[in-house]
Amino acid sequence: MERYHTGIESPRGVWWRPAHRTEKIWVSVAFAWCMVLFAMMPIWHLKGGQNPSGIRHRVDPRAFQDRVEEFIATYKVGEDRGFPIVEPPPGSDIYLLGRMWSWTPILKLRKGATYTLHLSSLDVNHGFNLHPFNVNFQVVPGYDYGLRVTPTEAGDFRIVCNEFCGIGHHLMLGRVIVVDEDAAVAARTGGER
Ligand code: CUA
């Protein structure tokens, strides 16, 4: 008579033998590492350098736009293709508005000076990406993000939108100019003036 294999009988094999010592060690190592990574999630959330350095609060997008326009009117020093170039004093609150599909204004900042950069959007989510650096930030309508920033390099940089925001997303470029004031003074005293 044919024998049927049921779940009650032990199948052939070696799996029920105790694990080898080395296997136990490796399982312990893997488990310990899992716990380390698990602990890193909350620890990094509190300690990691990726966290925004400043304040955040709700803002009416129209009110933010008004504030940006006031900021532009106060510190405007020039224009580039219709976009105002704004040079705020070091240490001040500076404003950048993302909208479909531009960043306003063009910020002219001083190397080594610290500013509080207020970022917000007028319409939809945008992504602030300072090219070519790995500086990324979500710009969300209705929220004012005040980030403390200190430019460490002089140059002419671009802001790229890295959050898909519609048909003109790829055209959404901005500009940040960082000037090295010490070098500029040295150049001036060197004969220009
Ligand atoms: Cu704004 Cu993409």
JSON list of C-alpha atoms and ligand atoms in Angstrom, two decimals:
[
{"chain": "A", "resi": 1, "resn": "MET", "atom": "CA", "xyz": [0.00, 0.00, 0.00]},
{"chain": "A", "resi": 2, "resn": "GLU", "atom": "CA", "xyz": [1.20, 3.40, -0.90]},
{"chain": "A", "resi": 3, "resn": "ARG", "atom": "CA", "xyz": [2.23, 5.66, 1.94]},
{"chain": "A", "resi": 4, "resn": "TYR", "atom": "CA", "xyz": [1.08, 9.21, 1.93]},
{"chain": "A", "resi": 5, "resn": "HIS", "atom": "CA", "xyz": [3.32, 11.86, 3.38]},
{"chain": "A", "resi": 6, "resn": "THR", "atom": "CA", "xyz": [1.48, 13.89, 5.99]},
{"chain": "A", "resi": 7, "resn": "GLY", "atom": "CA", "xyz": [2.47, 16.96, 7.99]},
{"chain": "A", "resi": 8, "resn": "ILE", "atom": "CA", "xyz": [2.63, 14.85, 11.15]},
{"chain": "A", "resi": 9, "resn": "GLU", "atom": "CA", "xyz": [5.71, 12.97, 10.05]},
{"chain": "A", "resi": 10, "resn": "SER", "atom": "CA", "xyz": [9.07, 14.64, 10.14]},
{"chain": "A", "resi": 11, "resn": "PRO", "atom": "CA", "xyz": [10.39, 15.22, 6.65]},
{"chain": "A", "resi": 12, "resn": "ARG", "atom": "CA", "xyz": [13.84, 14.00, 5.74]},
{"chain": "A", "resi": 13, "resn": "GLY", "atom": "CA", "xyz": [16.59, 16.55, 6.14]},
{"chain": "A", "resi": 14, "resn": "VAL", "atom": "CA", "xyz": [18.86, 18.23, 8.60]},
{"chain": "A", "resi": 15, "resn": "TRP", "atom": "CA", "xyz": [17.09, 21.52, 9.24]},
{"chain": "A", "resi": 16, "resn": "TRP", "atom": "CA", "xyz": [15.95, 20.63, 12.76]},
{"chain": "A", "resi": 17, "resn": "ARG", "atom": "CA", "xyz": [19.46, 19.99, 13.94]},
{"chain": "A", "resi": 18, "resn": "PRO", "atom": "CA", "xyz": [20.88, 22.78, 16.10]},
{"chain": "A", "resi": 19, "resn": "ALA", "atom": "CA", "xyz": [22.46, 25.61, 14.12]},
{"chain": "A", "resi": 20, "resn": "HIS", "atom": "CA", "xyz": [26.21, 25.59, 13.81]},
{"chain": "A", "resi": 21, "resn": "ARG", "atom": "CA", "xyz": [28.15, 27.94, 16.05]},
{"chain": "A", "resi": 22, "resn": "THR", "atom": "CA", "xyz": [29.30, 30.14, 13.16]},
{"chain": "A", "resi": 23, "resn": "GLU", "atom": "CA", "xyz": [25.74, 30.50, 11.93]},
{"chain": "A", "resi": 24, "resn": "LYS", "atom": "CA", "xyz": [24.66, 31.63, 15.38]},
{"chain": "A", "resi": 25, "resn": "ILE", "atom": "CA", "xyz": [27.47, 34.17, 15.44]},
{"chain": "A", "resi": 26, "resn": "TRP", "atom": "CA", "xyz": [26.46, 35.56, 12.05]},
{"chain": "A", "resi": 27, "resn": "VAL", "atom": "CA", "xyz": [22.80, 35.75, 13.00]},
{"chain": "A", "resi": 28, "resn": "SER", "atom": "CA", "xyz": [23.82, 37.63, 16.16]},
{"chain": "A", "resi": 29, "resn": "VAL", "atom": "CA", "xyz": [26.01, 40.03, 14.19]},
{"chain": "A", "resi": 30, "resn": "ALA", "atom": "CA", "xyz": [23.22, 40.69, 11.69]},
{"chain": "A", "resi": 31, "resn": "PHE", "atom": "CA", "xyz": [20.69, 41.20, 14.47]},
{"chain": "A", "resi": 32, "resn": "ALA", "atom": "CA", "xyz": [23.00, 43.58, 16.34]},
{"chain": "A", "resi": 33, "resn": "TRP", "atom": "CA", "xyz": [23.50, 45.60, 13.14]},
{"chain": "A", "resi": 34, "resn": "CYS", "atom": "CA", "xyz": [19.74, 45.72, 12.59]},
{"chain": "A", "resi": 35, "resn": "MET", "atom": "CA", "xyz": [19.39, 47.20, 16.07]},
{"chain": "A", "resi": 36, "resn": "VAL", "atom": "CA", "xyz": [22.10, 49.78, 15.33]},
{"chain": "A", "resi": 37, "resn": "LEU", "atom": "CA", "xyz": [20.32, 50.88, 12.14]},
{"chain": "A", "resi": 38, "resn": "PHE", "atom": "CA", "xyz": [17.00, 50.91, 13.94]},
{"chain": "A", "resi": 39, "resn": "ALA", "atom": "CA", "xyz": [18.43, 53.15, 16.66]},
{"chain": "A", "resi": 40, "resn": "MET", "atom": "CA", "xyz": [19.97, 55.43, 14.03]},
{"chain": "A", "resi": 41, "resn": "MET", "atom": "CA", "xyz": [16.53, 56.36, 12.67]},
{"chain": "A", "resi": 42, "resn": "PRO", "atom": "CA", "xyz": [15.44, 58.36, 15.74]},
{"chain": "A", "resi": 43, "resn": "ILE", "atom": "CA", "xyz": [19.00, 59.41, 16.64]},
{"chain": "A", "resi": 44, "resn": "TRP", "atom": "CA", "xyz": [19.68, 60.78, 13.16]},
{"chain": "A", "resi": 45, "resn": "HIS", "atom": "CA", "xyz": [16.35, 62.51, 13.14]},
{"chain": "A", "resi": 46, "resn": "LEU", "atom": "CA", "xyz": [17.48, 64.53, 16.15]},
{"chain": "A", "resi": 47, "resn": "LYS", "atom": "CA", "xyz": [21.21, 64.81, 15.47]},
{"chain": "A", "resi": 48, "resn": "GLY", "atom": "CA", "xyz": [21.65, 64.58, 11.72]},
{"chain": "A", "resi": 49, "resn": "GLY", "atom": "CA", "xyz": [22.97, 67.51, 9.75]},
{"chain": "A", "resi": 50, "resn": "GLN", "atom": "CA", "xyz": [20.21, 67.10, 7.19]},
{"chain": "A", "resi": 51, "resn": "ASN", "atom": "CA", "xyz": [17.65, 68.81, 9.39]},
{"chain": "A", "resi": 52, "resn": "PRO", "atom": "CA", "xyz": [16.58, 72.33, 8.54]},
{"chain": "A", "resi": 53, "resn": "SER", "atom": "CA", "xyz": [18.48, 74.73, 10.74]},
{"chain": "A", "resi": 54, "resn": "GLY", "atom": "CA", "xyz": [15.76, 77.27, 11.26]},
{"chain": "A", "resi": 55, "resn": "ILE", "atom": "CA", "xyz": [12.18, 78.04, 11.96]},
{"chain": "A", "resi": 56, "resn": "ARG", "atom": "CA", "xyz": [8.99, 77.09, 10.20]},
{"chain": "A", "resi": 57, "resn": "HIS", "atom": "CA", "xyz": [5.52, 78.43, 10.40]},
{"chain": "A", "resi": 58, "resn": "ARG", "atom": "CA", "xyz": [2.36, 78.77, 8.42]},
{"chain": "A", "resi": 59, "resn": "VAL", "atom": "CA", "xyz": [1.97, 81.68, 6.09]},
{"chain": "A", "resi": 60, "resn": "ASP", "atom": "CA", "xyz": [-0.64, 82.84, 3.65]},
{"chain": "A", "resi": 61, "resn": "PRO", "atom": "CA", "xyz": [0.98, 82.55, 0.19]},
{"chain": "A", "resi": 62, "resn": "ARG", "atom": "CA", "xyz": [-0.30, 86.01, -0.80]},
{"chain": "A", "resi": 63, "resn": "ALA", "atom": "CA", "xyz": [1.10, 87.54, 2.37]},
{"chain": "A", "resi": 64, "resn": "PHE", "atom": "CA", "xyz": [4.44, 85.88, 1.66]},
{"chain": "A", "resi": 65, "resn": "GLN", "atom": "CA", "xyz": [4.40, 87.28, -1.86]},
{"chain": "A", "resi": 66, "resn": "ASP", "atom": "CA", "xyz": [3.73, 90.77, -0.48]},
{"chain": "A", "resi": 67, "resn": "ARG", "atom": "CA", "xyz": [6.65, 90.35, 1.91]},
{"chain": "A", "resi": 68, "resn": "VAL", "atom": "CA", "xyz": [8.91, 89.28, -0.97]},
{"chain": "A", "resi": 69, "resn": "GLU", "atom": "CA", "xyz": [7.88, 92.30, -3.01]},
{"chain": "A", "resi": 70, "resn": "GLU", "atom": "CA", "xyz": [8.60, 94.58, -0.08]},
{"chain": "A", "resi": 71, "resn": "PHE", "atom": "CA", "xyz": [12.00, 92.90, 0.29]},
{"chain": "A", "resi": 72, "resn": "ILE", "atom": "CA", "xyz": [12.74, 93.43, -3.41]},
{"chain": "A", "resi": 73, "resn": "ALA", "atom": "CA", "xyz": [11.69, 97.10, -3.27]},
{"chain": "A", "resi": 74, "resn": "THR", "atom": "CA", "xyz": [13.96, 97.69, -0.28]},
{"chain": "A", "resi": 75, "resn": "TYR", "atom": "CA", "xyz": [17.18, 96.10, -1.50]},
{"chain": "A", "resi": 76, "resn": "LYS", "atom": "CA", "xyz": [16.98, 96.01, -5.29]},
{"chain": "A", "resi": 77, "resn": "VAL", "atom": "CA", "xyz": [20.29, 96.80, -6.99]},
{"chain": "A", "resi": 78, "resn": "GLY", "atom": "CA", "xyz": [19.68, 95.73, -10.57]},
{"chain": "A", "resi": 79, "resn": "GLU", "atom": "CA", "xyz": [17.90, 93.48, -13.00]},
{"chain": "A", "resi": 80, "resn": "ASP", "atom": "CA", "xyz": [18.64, 90.42, -15.11]},
{"chain": "A", "resi": 81, "resn": "ARG", "atom": "CA", "xyz": [16.16, 89.57, -17.87]},
{"chain": "A", "resi": 82, "resn": "GLY", "atom": "CA", "xyz": [13.31, 91.13, -15.96]},
{"chain": "A", "resi": 83, "resn": "PHE", "atom": "CA", "xyz": [14.20, 89.52, -12.64]},
{"chain": "A", "resi": 84, "resn": "PRO", "atom": "CA", "xyz": [15.24, 91.85, -9.84]},
{"chain": "A", "resi": 85, "resn": "ILE", "atom": "CA", "xyz": [18.69, 91.44, -8.32]},
{"chain": "A", "resi": 86, "resn": "VAL", "atom": "CA", "xyz": [18.50, 92.04, -4.60]},
{"chain": "A", "resi": 87, "resn": "GLU", "atom": "CA", "xyz": [21.43, 92.70, -2.30]},
{"chain": "A", "resi": 88, "resn": "PRO", "atom": "CA", "xyz": [20.33, 92.52, 1.33]},
{"chain": "A", "resi": 89, "resn": "PRO", "atom": "CA", "xyz": [22.67, 93.47, 4.19]},
{"chain": "A", "resi": 90, "resn": "PRO", "atom": "CA", "xyz": [24.52, 90.62, 5.95]},
{"chain": "A", "resi": 91, "resn": "GLY", "atom": "CA", "xyz": [22.61, 89.17, 8.86]},
{"chain": "A", "resi": 92, "resn": "SER", "atom": "CA", "xyz": [19.20, 90.12, 7.49]},
{"chain": "A", "resi": 93, "resn": "ASP", "atom": "CA", "xyz": [16.14, 88.10, 6.64]},
{"chain": "A", "resi": 94, "resn": "ILE", "atom": "CA", "xyz": [16.11, 87.29, 2.94]},
{"chain": "A", "resi": 95, "resn": "TYR", "atom": "CA", "xyz": [13.25, 85.98, 0.84]},
{"chain": "A", "resi": 96, "resn": "LEU", "atom": "CA", "xyz": [12.91, 83.62, -2.07]},
{"chain": "A", "resi": 97, "resn": "LEU", "atom": "CA", "xyz": [9.59, 82.83, -3.70]},
{"chain": "A", "resi": 98, "resn": "GLY", "atom": "CA", "xyz": [9.04, 79.76, -5.85]},
{"chain": "A", "resi": 99, "resn": "ARG", "atom": "CA", "xyz": [6.14, 79.75, -8.26]},
{"chain": "A", "resi": 100, "resn": "MET", "atom": "CA", "xyz": [5.21, 78.18, -11.58]},
{"chain": "A", "resi": 101, "resn": "TRP", "atom": "CA", "xyz": [7.87, 78.55, -13.06]},
{"chain": "A", "resi": 102, "resn": "SER", "atom": "CA", "xyz": [10.41, 80.87, -11.61]},
{"chain": "A", "resi": 103, "resn": "TRP", "atom": "CA", "xyz": [12.37, 81.79, -8.49]},
{"chain": "A", "resi": 104, "resn": "THR", "atom": "CA", "xyz": [12.17, 85.40, -7.40]},
{"chain": "A", "resi": 105, "resn": "PRO", "atom": "CA", "xyz": [14.31, 87.42, -6.76]},
{"chain": "A", "resi": 106, "resn": "ILE", "atom": "CA", "xyz": [17.95, 86.91, -7.73]},
{"chain": "A", "resi": 107, "resn": "LEU", "atom": "CA", "xyz": [19.84, 87.01, -4.45]},
{"chain": "A", "resi": 108, "resn": "LYS", "atom": "CA", "xyz": [23.19, 88.71, -4.21]},
{"chain": "A", "resi": 109, "resn": "LEU", "atom": "CA", "xyz": [24.87, 87.57, -1.02]},
{"chain": "A", "resi": 110, "resn": "ARG", "atom": "CA", "xyz": [28.16, 88.01, 0.70]},
{"chain": "A", "resi": 111, "resn": "LYS", "atom": "CA", "xyz": [30.53, 85.14, 1.27]},
{"chain": "A", "resi": 112, "resn": "GLY", "atom": "CA", "xyz": [30.89, 84.31, 4.97]},
{"chain": "A", "resi": 113, "resn": "ALA", "atom": "CA", "xyz": [27.85, 86.34, 6.04]},
{"chain": "A", "resi": 114, "resn": "THR", "atom": "CA", "xyz": [24.88, 84.63, 7.66]},
{"chain": "A", "resi": 115, "resn": "TYR", "atom": "CA", "xyz": [21.32, 85.21, 6.53]},
{"chain": "A", "resi": 116, "resn": "THR", "atom": "CA", "xyz": [17.94, 83.81, 7.39]},
{"chain": "A", "resi": 117, "resn": "LEU", "atom": "CA", "xyz": [16.55, 82.56, 4.10]},
{"chain": "A", "resi": 118, "resn": "HIS", "atom": "CA", "xyz": [12.76, 82.46, 3.98]},
{"chain": "A", "resi": 119, "resn": "LEU", "atom": "CA", "xyz": [11.52, 80.02, 1.39]},
{"chain": "A", "resi": 120, "resn": "SER", "atom": "CA", "xyz": [7.98, 79.50, 0.28]},
{"chain": "A", "resi": 121, "resn": "SER", "atom": "CA", "xyz": [5.84, 78.80, -2.74]},
{"chain": "A", "resi": 122, "resn": "LEU", "atom": "CA", "xyz": [2.95, 80.72, -4.21]},
{"chain": "A", "resi": 123, "resn": "ASP", "atom": "CA", "xyz": [1.18, 77.79, -5.82]},
{"chain": "A", "resi": 124, "resn": "VAL", "atom": "CA", "xyz": [2.38, 74.17, -5.69]},
{"chain": "A", "resi": 125, "resn": "ASN", "atom": "CA", "xyz": [5.26, 72.17, -4.25]},
{"chain": "A", "resi": 126, "resn": "HIS", "atom": "CA", "xyz": [8.63, 73.07, -5.67]},
{"chain": "A", "resi": 127, "resn": "GLY", "atom": "CA", "xyz": [12.08, 71.71, -4.97]},
{"chain": "A", "resi": 128, "resn": "PHE", "atom": "CA", "xyz": [14.89, 74.08, -4.11]},
{"chain": "A", "resi": 129, "resn": "ASN", "atom": "CA", "xyz": [18.19, 72.68, -5.37]},
{"chain": "A", "resi": 130, "resn": "LEU", "atom": "CA", "xyz": [21.27, 74.84, -5.31]},
{"chain": "A", "resi": 131, "resn": "HIS", "atom": "CA", "xyz": [23.36, 73.78, -8.27]},
{"chain": "A", "resi": 132, "resn": "PRO", "atom": "CA", "xyz": [26.06, 72.41, -8.27]},
{"chain": "A", "resi": 133, "resn": "PHE", "atom": "CA", "xyz": [25.91, 71.73, -4.52]},
{"chain": "A", "resi": 134, "resn": "ASN", "atom": "CA", "xyz": [23.95, 69.01, -2.87]},
{"chain": "A", "resi": 135, "resn": "VAL", "atom": "CA", "xyz": [21.60, 71.45, -1.16]},
{"chain": "A", "resi": 136, "resn": "ASN", "atom": "CA", "xyz": [17.97, 70.41, -1.46]},
{"chain": "A", "resi": 137, "resn": "PHE", "atom": "CA", "xyz": [14.84, 71.64, 0.18]},
{"chain": "A", "resi": 138, "resn": "GLN", "atom": "CA", "xyz": [11.14, 71.12, -0.32]},
{"chain": "A", "resi": 139, "resn": "VAL", "atom": "CA", "xyz": [9.31, 74.38, -0.86]},
{"chain": "A", "resi": 140, "resn": "VAL", "atom": "CA", "xyz": [5.70, 74.02, 0.17]},
{"chain": "A", "resi": 141, "resn": "PRO", "atom": "CA", "xyz": [2.94, 76.61, -0.28]},
{"chain": "A", "resi": 142, "resn": "GLY", "atom": "CA", "xyz": [1.51, 77.85, 2.99]},
{"chain": "A", "resi": 143, "resn": "TYR", "atom": "CA", "xyz": [4.73, 77.32, 4.93]},
{"chain": "A", "resi": 144, "resn": "ASP", "atom": "CA", "xyz": [7.51, 79.78, 5.53]},
{"chain": "A", "resi": 145, "resn": "TYR", "atom": "CA", "xyz": [10.82, 78.03, 6.06]},
{"chain": "A", "resi": 146, "resn": "GLY", "atom": "CA", "xyz": [13.44, 80.22, 7.66]},
{"chain": "A", "resi": 147, "resn": "LEU", "atom": "CA", "xyz": [16.80, 78.60, 7.06]},
{"chain": "A", "resi": 148, "resn": "ARG", "atom": "CA", "xyz": [20.01, 80.02, 8.44]},
{"chain": "A", "resi": 149, "resn": "VAL", "atom": "CA", "xyz": [22.48, 80.03, 5.58]},
{"chain": "A", "resi": 150, "resn": "THR", "atom": "CA", "xyz": [26.09, 81.10, 5.28]},
{"chain": "A", "resi": 151, "resn": "PRO", "atom": "CA", "xyz": [27.55, 81.07, 1.75]},
{"chain": "A", "resi": 152, "resn": "THR", "atom": "CA", "xyz": [31.00, 79.50, 1.89]},
{"chain": "A", "resi": 153, "resn": "GLU", "atom": "CA", "xyz": [31.96, 79.96, -1.74]},
{"chain": "A", "resi": 154, "resn": "ALA", "atom": "CA", "xyz": [31.85, 82.94, -4.05]},
{"chain": "A", "resi": 155, "resn": "GLY", "atom": "CA", "xyz": [30.36, 82.48, -7.49]},
{"chain": "A", "resi": 156, "resn": "ASP", "atom": "CA", "xyz": [27.32, 82.65, -9.70]},
{"chain": "A", "resi": 157, "resn": "PHE", "atom": "CA", "xyz": [25.02, 79.75, -8.89]},
{"chain": "A", "resi": 158, "resn": "ARG", "atom": "CA", "xyz": [21.76, 78.39, -10.23]},
{"chain": "A", "resi": 159, "resn": "ILE", "atom": "CA", "xyz": [18.71, 77.22, -8.41]},
{"chain": "A", "resi": 160, "resn": "VAL", "atom": "CA", "xyz": [17.09, 74.25, -10.11]},
{"chain": "A", "resi": 161, "resn": "CYS", "atom": "CA", "xyz": [13.58, 73.06, -9.32]},
{"chain": "A", "resi": 162, "resn": "ASN", "atom": "CA", "xyz": [13.74, 69.37, -8.53]},
{"chain": "A", "resi": 163, "resn": "GLU", "atom": "CA", "xyz": [10.09, 68.73, -7.81]},
{"chain": "A", "resi": 164, "resn": "PHE", "atom": "CA", "xyz": [7.92, 68.17, -10.87]},
{"chain": "A", "resi": 165, "resn": "CYS", "atom": "CA", "xyz": [5.58, 71.15, -10.87]},
{"chain": "A", "resi": 166, "resn": "GLY", "atom": "CA", "xyz": [3.98, 71.22, -14.30]},
{"chain": "A", "resi": 167, "resn": "ILE", "atom": "CA", "xyz": [4.67, 71.86, -17.94]},
{"chain": "A", "resi": 168, "resn": "GLY", "atom": "CA", "xyz": [7.33, 74.51, -17.31]},
{"chain": "A", "resi": 169, "resn": "HIS", "atom": "CA", "xyz": [9.16, 72.60, -14.55]},
{"chain": "A", "resi": 170, "resn": "HIS", "atom": "CA", "xyz": [12.36, 72.25, -16.60]},
{"chain": "A", "resi": 171, "resn": "LEU", "atom": "CA", "xyz": [12.45, 76.02, -17.15]},
{"chain": "A", "resi": 172, "resn": "MET", "atom": "CA", "xyz": [12.24, 76.85, -13.47]},
{"chain": "A", "resi": 173, "resn": "LEU", "atom": "CA", "xyz": [15.69, 78.23, -12.83]},
{"chain": "A", "resi": 174, "resn": "GLY", "atom": "CA", "xyz": [16.87, 80.79, -10.34]},
{"chain": "A", "resi": 175, "resn": "ARG", "atom": "CA", "xyz": [20.10, 82.53, -9.59]},
{"chain": "A", "resi": 176, "resn": "VAL", "atom": "CA", "xyz": [22.20, 83.23, -6.51]},
{"chain": "A", "resi": 177, "resn": "ILE", "atom": "CA", "xyz": [25.26, 85.43, -6.71]},
{"chain": "A", "resi": 178, "resn": "VAL", "atom": "CA", "xyz": [27.80, 85.17, -3.92]},
{"chain": "A", "resi": 179, "resn": "VAL", "atom": "CA", "xyz": [30.45, 87.87, -3.79]},
{"chain": "A", "resi": 180, "resn": "ASP", "atom": "CA", "xyz": [33.67, 87.75, -1.85]},
{"chain": "A", "resi": 181, "resn": "GLU", "atom": "CA", "xyz": [33.66, 91.19, -0.26]},
{"chain": "A", "resi": 182, "resn": "ASP", "atom": "CA", "xyz": [37.26, 90.93, 1.01]},
{"chain": "A", "resi": 183, "resn": "ALA", "atom": "CA", "xyz": [38.50, 90.10, -2.49]},
{"chain": "A", "resi": 184, "resn": "ALA", "atom": "CA", "xyz": [36.40, 92.95, -3.92]},
{"chain": "A", "resi": 185, "resn": "VAL", "atom": "CA", "xyz": [37.86, 95.43, -1.42]},
{"chain": "A", "resi": 186, "resn": "ALA", "atom": "CA", "xyz": [41.37, 94.20, -2.18]},
{"chain": "A", "resi": 187, "resn": "ALA", "atom": "CA", "xyz": [40.72, 94.69, -5.90]},
{"chain": "A", "resi": 188, "resn": "ARG", "atom": "CA", "xyz": [39.39, 98.21, -5.31]},
{"chain": "A", "resi": 189, "resn": "THR", "atom": "CA", "xyz": [42.26, 99.31, -3.11]},
{"chain": "A", "resi": 190, "resn": "GLY", "atom": "CA", "xyz": [44.60, 97.74, -5.63]},
{"chain": "A", "resi": 191, "resn": "GLY", "atom": "CA", "xyz": [44.01, 100.66, -8.01]},
{"chain": "A", "resi": 192, "resn": "GLU", "atom": "CA", "xyz": [40.40, 100.68, -9.25]},
{"chain": "A", "resi": 193, "resn": "ARG", "atom": "CA", "xyz": [39.38, 103.54, -7.01]},
{"chain": "B", "resi": 1, "resn": "CUA", "atom": "CU1", "xyz": [9.00, 74.07, -9.67]},
{"chain": "B", "resi": 1, "resn": "CUA", "atom": "CU2", "xyz": [9.51, 72.06, -10.77]}
]
